[in-house]
Amino acid sequence: MATAVNVGGRITGEVTAVDLDAGRVRLAMTATENPELWAFLTTRQRGEILTGTVAAIERFGVFVSLDDGPDHPVFPGVGFITIPELSWWRVEAVSGIVRVGHQVSCEFLQFDDWNGEARLSLKAMLPDPFAAFAEATPVGRRLRGQVTKVVPFGVFVRVADGIEGLVHLRDLPRPLAETTEQALQVGEDVTVVVTEIDLPRRRLTLRDLWSHKGGEL
């Protein structure tokens, strides 16, 4: 950005937001310097499917060169996928999901008027595993799982591929609640009971813990 504008220099931009409380006006130079790009992005609709080629992979996300869109004046592609939008599962390595040169189909999420890019979702093109889990799993069901994380407020347990739930500290038996970090280890097999499935927030709440090593904890 420092090479594009200088303090004291004159610019022409389009007002994209006004914050009266902070006394700030947000401008986008994309509108005046790249009218073709601006026109393309402002006419996209949320949920629209866009196709393109993976142009670059960075630690913060993936750039996509769109098939039907103009080039970006700065970035490798007009489309951009953040890491959380690559997969429903935890992303350990982006290269395990996409590679430069791959053709992808993504859902359009929003127009990032600051960077002049289309925010895309690759995972939106795939079934949500949590929705499938919620449909097939009633509250009260007992499940076998594996401890994935022990934290001060409870224990996270993976009960299916890509599905983790929390046994809150208040729902643990008192002896276990007082010595959670010492009593449980990551990777330990346990049995839990489903107490709540919050589909809109994609949250799973569990209670009770039975260790497969030595009975109820």
PDB file of N, CA and C in Angstrom, residues 97 131 153 211:
ATOM      1  N   ILE A  97      -5.414 -30.272   0.508  1.00  0.00           N
ATOM      2  CA  ILE A  97      -6.750 -29.959   0.010  1.00  0.00           C
ATOM      3  C   ILE A  97      -6.699 -29.435  -1.419  1.00  0.00           C
ATOM      4  N   ALA A 131     -24.098 -31.316  10.256  1.00  0.00           N
ATOM      5  CA  ALA A 131     -25.531 -31.401   9.984  1.00  0.00           C
ATOM      6  C   ALA A 131     -25.964 -32.861   9.876  1.00  0.00           C
ATOM      7  N   PHE A 153     -11.604 -25.379  31.413  1.00  0.00           N
ATOM      8  CA  PHE A 153     -13.054 -25.380  31.556  1.00  0.00           C
ATOM      9  C   PHE A 153     -13.716 -26.693  31.146  1.00  0.00           C
ATOM     10  N   SER A 211     -13.847 -43.946  31.176  1.00  0.00           N
ATOM     11  CA  SER A 211     -12.575 -44.316  30.559  1.00  0.00           C
ATOM     12  C   SER A 211     -12.586 -45.784  30.191  1.00  0.00           C
TER      13      SER A 211
END
